[in-house]
Short mmCIF file of C-alpha atoms and ligand atoms in Angstrom, two decimals:
data_model
loop_
_atom_site.label_atom_id
_atom_site.label_comp_id
_atom_site.label_asym_id
_atom_site.label_seq_id
_atom_site.Cartn_x
_atom_site.Cartn_y
_atom_site.Cartn_z
CA UNK A 1 90.96 -177.50 64.14
CA UNK A 2 94.12 -176.39 62.34
CA UNK A 3 96.66 -174.36 64.26
CA UNK A 4 95.97 -171.30 62.10
CA UNK A 5 92.41 -171.16 63.46
CA UNK A 6 93.62 -171.03 67.06
CA UNK A 7 95.40 -167.71 66.57
CA UNK A 8 94.40 -164.23 65.66
CA UNK A 9 96.72 -161.84 63.83
CA UNK A 10 97.14 -158.29 65.12
CA UNK A 11 98.49 -155.74 62.68
CA UNK A 12 99.38 -152.05 62.87
CA UNK A 13 100.82 -150.16 59.92
CA UNK A 14 103.27 -147.29 59.73
CA UNK A 15 103.15 -145.80 56.25
CA UNK A 16 105.56 -143.24 54.85
CA UNK A 17 104.11 -141.02 52.17
CA UNK A 18 106.52 -138.67 50.44
CA UNK A 19 104.96 -135.24 50.17
CA UNK A 20 104.53 -133.80 46.68
CA UNK A 21 106.29 -130.53 47.48
CA UNK A 22 108.74 -128.86 45.08
CA UNK A 23 111.47 -128.59 47.68
CA UNK A 24 112.74 -130.46 50.71
CA UNK A 25 111.38 -130.19 54.23
CA UNK A 26 114.01 -127.81 55.61
CA UNK A 27 115.76 -126.29 52.57
CA UNK A 28 115.22 -125.25 48.97
CA UNK A 29 116.77 -128.30 47.28
CA UNK A 30 114.47 -129.97 44.78
CA UNK A 31 112.59 -132.93 46.24
CA UNK A 32 112.10 -134.57 42.84
CA UNK A 33 112.90 -138.21 42.11
CA UNK A 34 115.33 -139.56 39.56
CA UNK A 35 117.93 -136.79 39.20
CA UNK A 36 121.64 -137.52 38.75
CA UNK A 37 122.94 -138.73 42.12
CA UNK A 38 124.09 -136.02 44.53
CA UNK A 39 122.86 -133.04 42.53
CA UNK A 40 120.20 -131.85 45.01
CA UNK A 41 122.52 -131.46 47.93
CA UNK A 42 123.03 -127.96 49.24
CA UNK A 43 125.16 -127.49 52.38
CA UNK A 44 121.92 -127.67 54.40
CA UNK A 45 121.10 -131.13 53.07
CA UNK A 46 124.72 -132.09 53.73
CA UNK A 47 124.48 -130.88 57.29
CA UNK A 48 127.47 -128.57 57.04
CA UNK A 49 128.31 -126.68 60.21
CA UNK A 50 126.72 -123.26 60.40
CA UNK A 51 123.77 -124.07 58.18
CA UNK A 52 120.25 -123.69 59.52
CA UNK A 53 117.06 -125.47 58.55
CA UNK A 54 113.85 -123.62 57.68
CA UNK A 55 110.49 -125.38 57.68
CA UNK A 56 108.67 -125.85 54.35
CA UNK A 57 105.21 -124.37 54.90
CA UNK A 58 103.68 -126.36 52.05
CA UNK A 59 104.68 -129.63 53.73
CA UNK A 60 102.97 -128.52 56.92
CA UNK A 61 99.87 -127.56 54.94
CA UNK A 62 99.79 -131.03 53.34
CA UNK A 63 100.02 -132.66 56.76
CA UNK A 64 97.10 -130.55 57.96
CA UNK A 65 95.13 -131.50 54.84
CA UNK A 66 95.49 -135.20 55.49
CA UNK A 67 94.73 -134.71 59.17
CA UNK A 68 91.49 -132.89 58.36
CA UNK A 69 90.51 -135.59 55.86
CA UNK A 70 91.05 -138.29 58.51
CA UNK A 71 89.22 -136.36 61.22
CA UNK A 72 92.39 -136.07 63.33
CA UNK A 73 92.95 -133.42 65.96
CA UNK A 74 95.48 -130.92 64.65
CA UNK A 75 98.11 -130.05 67.23
CA UNK A 76 98.54 -126.27 67.54
CA UNK A 77 101.94 -126.25 69.27
CA UNK A 78 104.45 -128.45 67.53
CA UNK A 79 108.14 -128.85 67.75
CA UNK A 80 110.59 -130.87 65.71
CA UNK A 81 112.89 -133.36 67.38
CA UNK A 82 116.23 -134.85 66.54
CA UNK A 83 116.37 -138.62 66.30
CA UNK A 84 120.05 -139.44 66.63
CA UNK A 85 121.73 -142.37 64.94
CA UNK A 86 124.75 -142.96 62.77
CA UNK A 87 124.36 -144.23 59.25
CA UNK A 88 126.20 -143.29 56.05
CA UNK A 89 123.02 -142.07 54.34
CA UNK A 90 122.26 -139.67 57.18
CA UNK A 91 124.68 -136.76 56.74
CA UNK A 92 123.71 -134.81 59.86
CA UNK A 93 123.90 -137.79 62.17
CA UNK A 94 120.28 -137.25 63.14
CA UNK A 95 116.90 -137.21 61.44
CA UNK A 96 114.58 -134.27 62.05
CA UNK A 97 111.21 -135.74 62.98
CA UNK A 98 108.43 -135.18 65.45
CA UNK A 99 108.39 -137.04 68.71
CA UNK A 100 105.93 -136.02 71.41
CA UNK A 101 103.90 -133.61 69.27
CA UNK A 102 102.80 -135.19 65.99
CA UNK A 103 100.88 -132.64 63.86
CA UNK A 104 97.82 -134.90 63.70
CA UNK A 105 96.52 -136.97 66.60
CA UNK A 106 93.93 -139.73 66.21
CA UNK A 107 91.49 -139.83 63.32
CA UNK A 108 90.42 -142.81 61.24
CA UNK A 109 90.07 -144.28 57.79
CA UNK A 110 87.08 -146.40 56.84
CA UNK A 111 87.68 -149.50 54.75
CA UNK A 112 85.36 -152.02 53.16
CA UNK A 113 85.93 -155.19 55.15
CA UNK A 114 84.66 -158.73 54.69
CA UNK A 115 81.86 -157.96 57.14
CA UNK A 116 80.92 -154.48 55.93
CA UNK A 117 82.63 -151.20 56.77
CA UNK A 118 85.47 -151.20 59.26
CA UNK A 119 87.00 -148.17 60.91
CA UNK A 120 90.79 -148.20 61.18
CA UNK A 121 91.81 -145.80 63.96
CA UNK A 122 94.93 -143.77 63.48
CA UNK A 123 97.35 -143.15 66.28
CA UNK A 124 99.12 -140.16 64.74
CA UNK A 125 100.40 -138.51 61.58
CA UNK A 126 103.73 -136.72 61.83
CA UNK A 127 106.20 -134.91 59.60
CA UNK A 128 109.79 -136.01 59.19
CA UNK A 129 112.63 -135.85 56.70
CA UNK A 130 113.80 -138.83 54.68
CA UNK A 131 117.36 -140.18 54.65
CA UNK A 132 119.55 -140.62 51.56
CA UNK A 133 119.99 -143.86 49.68
CA UNK A 134 122.72 -146.47 49.90
CA UNK A 135 123.37 -148.11 46.55
CA UNK A 136 124.81 -151.59 46.73
CA UNK A 137 124.51 -152.82 43.17
CA UNK A 138 126.86 -150.47 41.29
CA UNK A 139 130.07 -151.98 42.56
CA UNK A 140 130.85 -155.32 44.11
CA UNK A 141 133.12 -153.92 46.79
CA UNK A 142 131.79 -150.44 47.47
CA UNK A 143 128.56 -148.96 48.64
CA UNK A 144 127.60 -145.74 46.90
CA UNK A 145 125.61 -143.01 48.58
CA UNK A 146 123.08 -140.76 46.86
CA UNK A 147 121.97 -137.95 49.14
CA UNK A 148 119.35 -136.44 46.82
CA UNK A 149 116.60 -137.99 48.92
CA UNK A 150 118.06 -136.81 52.22
CA UNK A 151 115.74 -134.18 53.64
CA UNK A 152 112.73 -134.83 51.40
CA UNK A 153 109.48 -134.48 53.35
CA UNK A 154 107.59 -137.52 54.56
CA UNK A 155 104.37 -137.97 56.42
CA UNK A 156 104.38 -140.99 58.67
CA UNK A 157 100.86 -142.27 59.22
CA UNK A 158 100.58 -144.69 62.14
CA UNK A 159 97.52 -146.84 62.85
CA UNK A 160 96.44 -148.41 66.10
CA UNK A 161 96.92 -152.21 66.12
CA UNK A 162 93.38 -152.78 64.85
CA UNK A 163 93.75 -154.85 61.71
CA UNK A 164 93.23 -158.59 61.93
CA UNK A 165 94.31 -159.95 58.56
CA UNK A 166 96.64 -159.22 55.66
CA UNK A 167 93.57 -158.48 53.53
CA UNK A 168 92.43 -155.80 55.97
CA UNK A 169 95.90 -154.28 56.07
CA UNK A 170 95.99 -154.13 52.28
CA UNK A 171 92.49 -152.61 52.13
CA UNK A 172 93.61 -149.93 54.59
CA UNK A 173 96.85 -149.24 52.71
CA UNK A 174 94.93 -148.91 49.44
CA UNK A 175 92.36 -146.58 51.01
CA UNK A 176 95.10 -144.37 52.46
CA UNK A 177 96.98 -144.43 49.16
CA UNK A 178 93.96 -143.28 47.19
CA UNK A 179 93.24 -140.60 49.81
CA UNK A 180 96.72 -139.02 49.76
CA UNK A 181 96.71 -139.01 45.96
CA UNK A 182 93.17 -137.57 45.97
CA UNK A 183 94.25 -134.77 48.28
CA UNK A 184 97.26 -134.05 46.09
CA UNK A 185 99.68 -134.43 48.98
CA UNK A 186 101.57 -137.44 47.54
CA UNK A 187 102.06 -138.74 44.00
CA UNK A 188 101.51 -142.30 45.22
CA UNK A 189 104.27 -143.74 43.03
CA UNK A 190 105.17 -146.94 44.85
CA UNK A 191 107.97 -148.01 42.49
CA UNK A 192 109.77 -144.77 43.24
CA UNK A 193 109.22 -145.24 46.96
CA UNK A 194 106.75 -142.38 47.41
CA UNK A 195 104.48 -144.64 49.47
CA UNK A 196 106.01 -147.41 51.57
CA UNK A 197 104.64 -149.53 54.35
CA UNK A 198 106.09 -150.94 57.56
CA UNK A 199 103.92 -153.69 58.99
CA UNK A 200 103.87 -154.51 62.71
CA UNK A 201 102.63 -158.05 63.16
CA UNK A 202 101.87 -160.17 66.19
CA UNK A 203 99.64 -163.12 66.94
CA UNK A 204 97.67 -164.21 70.01
CA UNK A 205 95.34 -167.11 70.80
CA UNK A 206 91.72 -166.17 70.09
CA UNK A 207 90.12 -164.85 73.24
CA UNK A 208 93.34 -163.56 74.77
CA UNK A 209 93.20 -159.88 75.67
CA UNK A 210 96.91 -159.02 75.75
CA UNK A 211 98.76 -158.57 72.51
CA UNK A 212 101.58 -160.89 71.59
CA UNK A 213 105.13 -159.68 70.90
CA UNK A 214 105.34 -157.97 67.54
CA UNK A 215 107.82 -157.89 64.71
CA UNK A 216 108.10 -154.99 62.33
CA UNK A 217 108.57 -155.71 58.63
CA UNK A 218 110.18 -152.71 56.95
CA UNK A 219 109.83 -151.04 53.58
CA UNK A 220 107.12 -152.94 51.76
CA UNK A 221 106.69 -151.04 48.53
CA UNK A 222 103.82 -152.87 46.86
CA UNK A 223 100.41 -154.03 48.04
CA UNK A 224 101.27 -157.57 46.98
CA UNK A 225 104.47 -157.63 49.05
CA UNK A 226 102.55 -156.18 52.00
CA UNK A 227 100.03 -159.00 51.80
CA UNK A 228 102.61 -161.77 51.25
CA UNK A 229 104.91 -160.50 53.99
CA UNK A 230 102.13 -160.34 56.60
CA UNK A 231 100.80 -163.77 55.69
CA UNK A 232 104.28 -165.25 55.91
CA UNK A 233 105.02 -163.52 59.20
CA UNK A 234 101.75 -164.62 60.80
CA UNK A 235 102.44 -168.22 59.83
CA UNK A 236 106.03 -167.99 61.06
CA UNK A 237 105.02 -166.67 64.48
CA UNK A 238 102.25 -169.24 64.94
CA UNK A 239 104.58 -172.09 64.05
CA UNK A 240 107.27 -170.72 66.34
CA UNK A 241 104.86 -170.54 69.29
CA UNK A 242 103.38 -173.96 68.54
CA UNK A 243 106.91 -175.38 68.58
CA UNK A 244 107.40 -174.00 72.07
CA UNK A 245 109.41 -170.94 71.03
CA UNK A 246 108.83 -167.25 71.75
CA UNK A 247 108.60 -164.36 69.33
CA UNK A 248 111.39 -161.84 69.81
CA UNK A 249 110.65 -158.22 69.10
CA UNK A 250 112.74 -157.31 66.07
CA UNK A 251 112.86 -155.58 62.73
CA UNK A 252 112.57 -157.87 59.73
CA UNK A 253 112.91 -157.54 55.98
CA UNK A 254 110.74 -159.20 53.34
CA UNK A 255 112.48 -161.04 50.52
CA UNK A 256 109.99 -161.17 47.65
CA UNK A 257 112.03 -163.74 45.69
CA UNK A 258 111.98 -166.27 48.49
CA UNK A 259 108.66 -164.99 49.85
CA UNK A 260 109.88 -164.92 53.42
CA UNK A 261 110.80 -162.40 56.10
CA UNK A 262 114.27 -162.35 57.60
CA UNK A 263 115.65 -160.82 60.76
CA UNK A 264 117.41 -157.48 60.16
CA UNK A 265 118.13 -156.12 63.62
CA UNK A 266 116.75 -156.29 67.12
CA UNK A 267 114.23 -153.60 67.90
CA UNK A 268 115.66 -150.40 69.28
CA UNK A 269 113.85 -148.46 71.98
CA UNK A 270 112.99 -144.78 71.83
CA UNK A 271 115.69 -143.92 74.40
CA UNK A 272 118.35 -145.35 72.09
CA UNK A 273 117.73 -142.41 69.78
CA UNK A 274 118.29 -139.67 72.35
CA UNK A 275 115.35 -137.64 71.08
CA UNK A 276 115.46 -133.97 71.95
CA UNK A 277 113.87 -130.81 70.52
CA UNK A 278 115.87 -129.46 67.57
CA UNK A 279 117.37 -126.20 68.86
CA UNK A 280 117.83 -124.91 65.28
CA UNK A 281 114.10 -124.79 64.59
CA UNK A 282 111.45 -122.54 66.07
CA UNK A 283 108.36 -124.15 67.53
CA UNK A 284 105.84 -124.79 64.75
CA UNK A 285 102.66 -122.96 65.66
CA UNK A 286 99.58 -123.97 63.71
CA UNK A 287 96.83 -121.43 64.29
CA UNK A 288 93.15 -122.25 64.10
CA UNK A 289 92.86 -119.75 61.21
CA UNK A 290 95.47 -121.64 59.25
CA UNK A 291 93.62 -124.90 59.81
CA UNK A 292 90.37 -123.30 58.60
CA UNK A 293 92.14 -121.86 55.57
CA UNK A 294 93.43 -125.31 54.63
CA UNK A 295 90.01 -126.83 55.22
CA UNK A 296 88.32 -124.37 52.88
CA UNK A 297 90.83 -125.02 50.10
CA UNK A 298 90.38 -128.80 50.15
CA UNK A 299 88.64 -130.80 47.43
CA UNK A 300 85.44 -132.64 48.39
CA UNK A 301 86.38 -135.98 49.90
CA UNK A 302 85.62 -139.22 48.08
CA UNK A 303 83.34 -140.41 50.89
CA UNK A 304 81.28 -137.20 50.63
CA UNK A 305 80.97 -137.56 46.86
CA UNK A 306 79.92 -141.20 47.15
CA UNK A 307 77.16 -140.27 49.53
CA UNK A 308 75.95 -137.44 47.29
CA UNK A 309 75.98 -139.60 44.18
CA UNK A 310 74.10 -142.42 45.81
CA UNK A 311 71.43 -140.04 47.12
CA UNK A 312 71.15 -137.67 44.17
CA UNK A 313 71.72 -140.01 41.24
CA UNK A 314 70.74 -143.39 42.64
CA UNK A 315 74.17 -144.87 41.94
CA UNK A 316 74.96 -148.21 43.55
CA UNK A 317 77.53 -148.24 46.35
CA UNK A 318 79.78 -150.23 44.06
CA UNK A 319 79.61 -147.78 41.14
CA UNK A 320 80.11 -144.83 43.49
CA UNK A 321 83.16 -146.59 44.91
CA UNK A 322 84.72 -147.23 41.51
CA UNK A 323 84.04 -143.69 40.27
CA UNK A 324 85.58 -142.12 43.35
CA UNK A 325 88.80 -144.11 43.23
CA UNK A 326 90.66 -141.19 41.74
CA UNK A 327 89.91 -137.55 41.25
CA UNK A 328 90.19 -137.63 37.47
CA UNK A 329 87.42 -140.22 37.16
CA UNK A 330 85.28 -138.42 39.72
CA UNK A 331 85.73 -135.11 37.90
CA UNK A 332 84.91 -136.69 34.57
CA UNK A 333 81.75 -138.16 36.04
CA UNK A 334 80.55 -134.82 37.43
CA UNK A 335 81.46 -132.99 34.21
CA UNK A 336 79.47 -135.49 32.15
CA UNK A 337 76.53 -135.18 34.54
CA UNK A 338 76.64 -131.40 33.98
CA UNK A 339 76.75 -131.87 30.22
CA UNK A 340 74.19 -134.66 29.84
CA UNK A 341 71.94 -134.35 32.88
CA UNK A 342 71.47 -136.26 36.11
CA UNK A 343 68.96 -138.59 34.46
CA UNK A 344 71.88 -140.11 32.52
CA UNK A 345 73.91 -140.90 35.66
CA UNK A 346 73.68 -144.67 35.23
CA UNK A 347 74.65 -144.56 31.56
CA UNK A 348 77.58 -142.22 32.29
CA UNK A 349 78.72 -144.36 35.19
CA UNK A 350 78.52 -147.52 33.06
CA UNK A 351 80.53 -145.85 30.34
CA UNK A 352 83.31 -144.63 32.65
CA UNK A 353 83.61 -147.86 34.63
CA UNK A 354 83.20 -150.02 31.52
CA UNK A 355 84.35 -148.93 28.07
CA UNK A 356 86.56 -146.09 29.25
CA UNK A 357 88.19 -147.99 32.13
CA UNK A 358 89.08 -150.88 29.86
CA UNK A 359 90.54 -148.52 27.24
CA UNK A 360 92.70 -146.87 29.91
CA UNK A 361 93.74 -150.26 31.12
CA UNK A 362 94.47 -151.63 27.66
CA UNK A 363 96.57 -148.60 26.72
CA UNK A 364 98.18 -148.45 30.15
CA UNK A 365 97.12 -144.83 30.64
CA UNK A 366 96.31 -143.40 34.09
CA UNK A 367 92.94 -141.70 34.52
CA UNK A 368 94.66 -138.32 35.03
CA UNK A 369 96.25 -138.64 31.61
CA UNK A 370 92.93 -139.35 29.87
CA UNK A 371 93.46 -138.13 26.30
CA UNK A 372 89.77 -137.38 25.62
CA UNK A 373 87.88 -134.53 27.23
CA UNK A 374 84.46 -134.67 28.84
CA UNK A 375 83.06 -132.48 26.04
CA UNK A 376 84.23 -134.86 23.33
CA UNK A 377 82.83 -137.85 25.17
CA UNK A 378 79.53 -136.05 25.73
CA UNK A 379 78.98 -135.69 21.95
CA UNK A 380 79.31 -139.43 21.58
CA UNK A 381 77.10 -140.31 24.55
CA UNK A 382 74.47 -137.83 23.41
CA UNK A 383 74.06 -139.72 20.13
CA UNK A 384 73.67 -142.92 22.06
CA UNK A 385 71.11 -141.33 24.37
CA UNK A 386 69.01 -139.93 21.52
CA UNK A 387 69.19 -143.32 19.75
CA UNK A 388 71.01 -141.99 16.70
CA UNK A 389 73.49 -144.84 17.13
CA UNK A 390 73.38 -148.25 18.76
CA UNK A 391 75.53 -149.24 21.74
CA UNK A 392 77.64 -151.40 19.46
CA UNK A 393 78.35 -148.52 17.08
CA UNK A 394 79.04 -146.20 20.03
CA UNK A 395 81.75 -148.64 21.13
CA UNK A 396 83.31 -148.64 17.68
CA UNK A 397 83.28 -144.85 17.42
CA UNK A 398 84.72 -144.55 20.91
CA UNK A 399 87.55 -146.93 20.01
CA UNK A 400 88.26 -144.82 16.91
CA UNK A 401 88.27 -141.53 18.85
CA UNK A 402 90.44 -143.12 21.52
CA UNK A 403 93.07 -144.12 18.98
CA UNK A 404 93.05 -140.66 17.42
CA UNK A 405 93.44 -138.94 20.79
CA UNK A 406 96.07 -141.37 22.00
CA UNK A 407 98.15 -140.75 18.88
CA UNK A 408 97.92 -137.02 19.37
CA UNK A 409 95.66 -136.50 16.36
CA UNK A 410 92.77 -134.10 16.28
CA UNK A 411 89.71 -136.04 17.37
CA UNK A 412 87.04 -136.31 14.66
CA UNK A 413 83.62 -134.83 15.12
CA UNK A 414 81.20 -137.55 16.25
CA UNK A 415 78.35 -136.44 13.99
CA UNK A 416 80.68 -136.32 11.05
CA UNK A 417 81.88 -139.87 11.71
CA UNK A 418 78.28 -141.06 11.94
CA UNK A 419 77.30 -139.21 8.76
CA UNK A 420 80.28 -140.05 6.59
CA UNK A 421 80.28 -143.74 7.49
CA UNK A 422 76.52 -144.15 7.49
CA UNK A 423 76.42 -145.41 11.06
CA UNK A 424 72.99 -144.14 11.99
CA UNK A 425 70.92 -146.67 13.78
CA UNK A 426 68.28 -148.30 11.59
CA UNK A 427 64.96 -147.59 13.25
CA UNK A 428 62.85 -147.66 10.13
CA UNK A 429 60.72 -150.82 10.41
CA UNK A 430 60.42 -151.20 6.66
CA UNK A 431 64.21 -151.21 6.25
CA UNK A 432 64.59 -153.58 9.20
CA UNK A 433 61.86 -155.80 7.72
CA UNK A 434 63.80 -156.15 4.47
CA UNK A 435 66.92 -157.16 6.36
CA UNK A 436 65.01 -159.68 8.47
CA UNK A 437 63.34 -161.26 5.44
CA UNK A 438 66.66 -161.77 3.71
CA UNK A 439 68.17 -163.37 6.80
CA UNK A 440 65.15 -165.65 7.35
CA UNK A 441 65.32 -166.87 3.77
CA UNK A 442 69.01 -167.66 4.05
CA UNK A 443 68.71 -169.41 7.45
CA UNK A 444 65.83 -171.81 7.12
CA UNK A 445 67.48 -174.24 9.49
CA UNK A 446 67.50 -171.74 12.37
CA UNK A 447 63.91 -170.85 11.59
CA UNK A 448 62.87 -174.51 11.87
CA UNK A 449 64.80 -174.90 15.12
CA UNK A 450 63.06 -171.86 16.54
CA UNK A 451 59.70 -173.29 15.61
CA UNK A 452 60.73 -176.51 17.33
CA UNK A 453 61.09 -174.46 20.53
CA UNK A 454 64.78 -173.66 20.56
CA UNK A 455 65.19 -170.12 21.96
CA UNK A 456 68.88 -170.20 21.07
CA UNK A 457 67.96 -170.23 17.41
CA UNK A 458 66.20 -166.90 17.94
CA UNK A 459 69.34 -165.32 19.29
CA UNK A 460 71.31 -166.70 16.37
CA UNK A 461 68.88 -165.04 13.98
CA UNK A 462 69.10 -161.73 15.85
CA UNK A 463 72.86 -161.97 15.52
CA UNK A 464 72.57 -162.59 11.77
CA UNK A 465 70.31 -159.57 11.20
CA UNK A 466 72.56 -157.41 13.37
CA UNK A 467 75.51 -158.51 11.29
CA UNK A 468 73.65 -157.82 8.05
CA UNK A 469 72.89 -154.32 9.36
CA UNK A 470 76.58 -153.83 10.21
CA UNK A 471 75.63 -153.35 13.82
CA UNK A 472 73.21 -150.55 13.06
CA UNK A 473 69.87 -152.21 13.73
CA UNK A 474 68.05 -150.87 16.79
CA UNK A 475 68.22 -153.98 18.99
CA UNK A 476 64.86 -153.58 20.65
CA UNK A 477 63.00 -153.01 17.41
CA UNK A 478 64.87 -155.83 15.75
CA UNK A 479 63.81 -158.22 18.52
CA UNK A 480 60.17 -157.26 18.34
CA UNK A 481 59.96 -157.30 14.56
CA UNK A 482 61.76 -160.62 14.21
CA UNK A 483 59.46 -162.29 16.72
CA UNK A 484 56.43 -160.90 14.94
CA UNK A 485 57.65 -162.20 11.58
CA UNK A 486 58.51 -165.65 12.95
CA UNK A 487 55.18 -166.00 14.61
CA UNK A 488 53.09 -164.71 11.75
CA UNK A 489 54.70 -166.54 8.83
P1 ADP B 1 107.25 -147.67 68.09
O1 ADP B 1 107.33 -146.37 68.80
O2 ADP B 1 108.16 -148.70 68.62
O3 ADP B 1 107.31 -147.57 66.60
P2 ADP B 1 104.41 -147.64 68.36
O4 ADP B 1 103.72 -147.78 69.65
O5 ADP B 1 104.48 -146.28 67.74
O6 ADP B 1 105.83 -148.26 68.48
O7 ADP B 1 103.71 -148.60 67.37
C1 ADP B 1 104.15 -148.77 66.09
C2 ADP B 1 103.12 -149.59 65.33
O8 ADP B 1 103.02 -150.90 65.84
C3 ADP B 1 101.72 -149.02 65.42
O9 ADP B 1 101.14 -149.07 64.13
C4 ADP B 1 101.01 -149.95 66.36
O10 ADP B 1 99.64 -150.05 66.04
C5 ADP B 1 101.69 -151.26 66.09
N1 ADP B 1 101.68 -152.21 67.21
C6 ADP B 1 101.95 -151.95 68.50
N2 ADP B 1 101.87 -153.08 69.24
C7 ADP B 1 101.55 -154.07 68.37
C8 ADP B 1 101.33 -155.49 68.53
N3 ADP B 1 101.46 -156.10 69.69
N4 ADP B 1 101.02 -156.18 67.43
C9 ADP B 1 100.92 -155.58 66.22
N5 ADP B 1 101.11 -154.29 66.03
C10 ADP B 1 101.43 -153.53 67.09
MG1 MG B 2 107.71 -146.63 64.74
#
């Protein structure tokens, strides 16, 4: 047995999601990304003496929203704490965070694991402010500081150490990512750092109860880096132990170019930070009424929708999963069901996960920015449903409408396109018969092959007739009629 099979990985994730609020956590400065450096820095952000923080209610509401969605217990009596350390990007000399009273306690997120569903328990979800940014690549000698990000609101979501592979950790991170975006509490933009993962990794021999010593890999800002970093770290720790060494608890960084983790600093303990309640802030009281108000304003959760769709429309678990990946797709699906009827659920689902998804992908457009509306799509699908057009023609018309919409043009009327280009499906057997006869006469070789028992030749003939009809022949009728003709003549 290889050494890798002797050990089990143990992983817990701490994920920072930047909240999609207009302003920062404790002042009115804009929390937006990408502004000129040091333009969103009021005296409060700068920590000038005499300034006082004031808690952003929206940020608290977002924290409650996520807590409800994860089934966490919402803490009624919260306070904010100061976490003290010195760093140039931290103007106050401390970070305002939560220490002993995270807003959300416990809860879970369900992921699809290799062996079915797996529940990832959460330890806590708490609110804290972000630090500024040190910029090292502008000048060779100097480090520049941009404090725009200082004070922007973050939710830190901490799991229990329950994941056992990089794949599980990635599945969890993806599930959490799609949930925070679904709930509208985070824009999910990983390039801009709106969603970043710290991975705590340890290993232990299979069968051992106690956890091994962990290392924490900081600031993984893509799912791929998360996976690579964990896999590297697991291998590193196993090899270290096998060579007679011991893992030292420390903070490490992942270098994507060299695909390895490197030591950054030894792990600090909580007491190093001198946590204490921030005397400038009042206790944060979250009443039961507030929690209920937030609950009633929340969108249906993806898991609830999946269940409903599977029961009411007979969708497969897979289709339901794909359709509920983002709210735009889910909304489009329900709108089309309203327009076309529940009996068309499978066709609608196939269209959204097939033709539409690949168009979005091809054009690099996110589902929220879908240029076509449900109404416009329903006109097209209706003509497919009532057999006015074939699936092939529907694809062509869709591609045409897509291009129009994408280029900001007015989207043509589906019936007009069908009419003006003569795209109606040919369902008249006499007309189909004429087409078939012509093709049979011109392809005597295929006809002979078919008679000699080659089924492939039949398909070739179908293809020829379809081509002759410019894709308009009703496929089912074409099949039947062609077989009849071949067998009778
Ligand atoms: P700290 O306060 O030092 O950040 P926590 O107890 O809050 O430590 O844990 C931080 C993260 O580390 C959590 O996600 C937790 O699940 C994870 N973790 C704790 N112990 C281990 C371990 N031995 N191996 C892997 N992950 C661990
Ligand atoms: Mg921590």
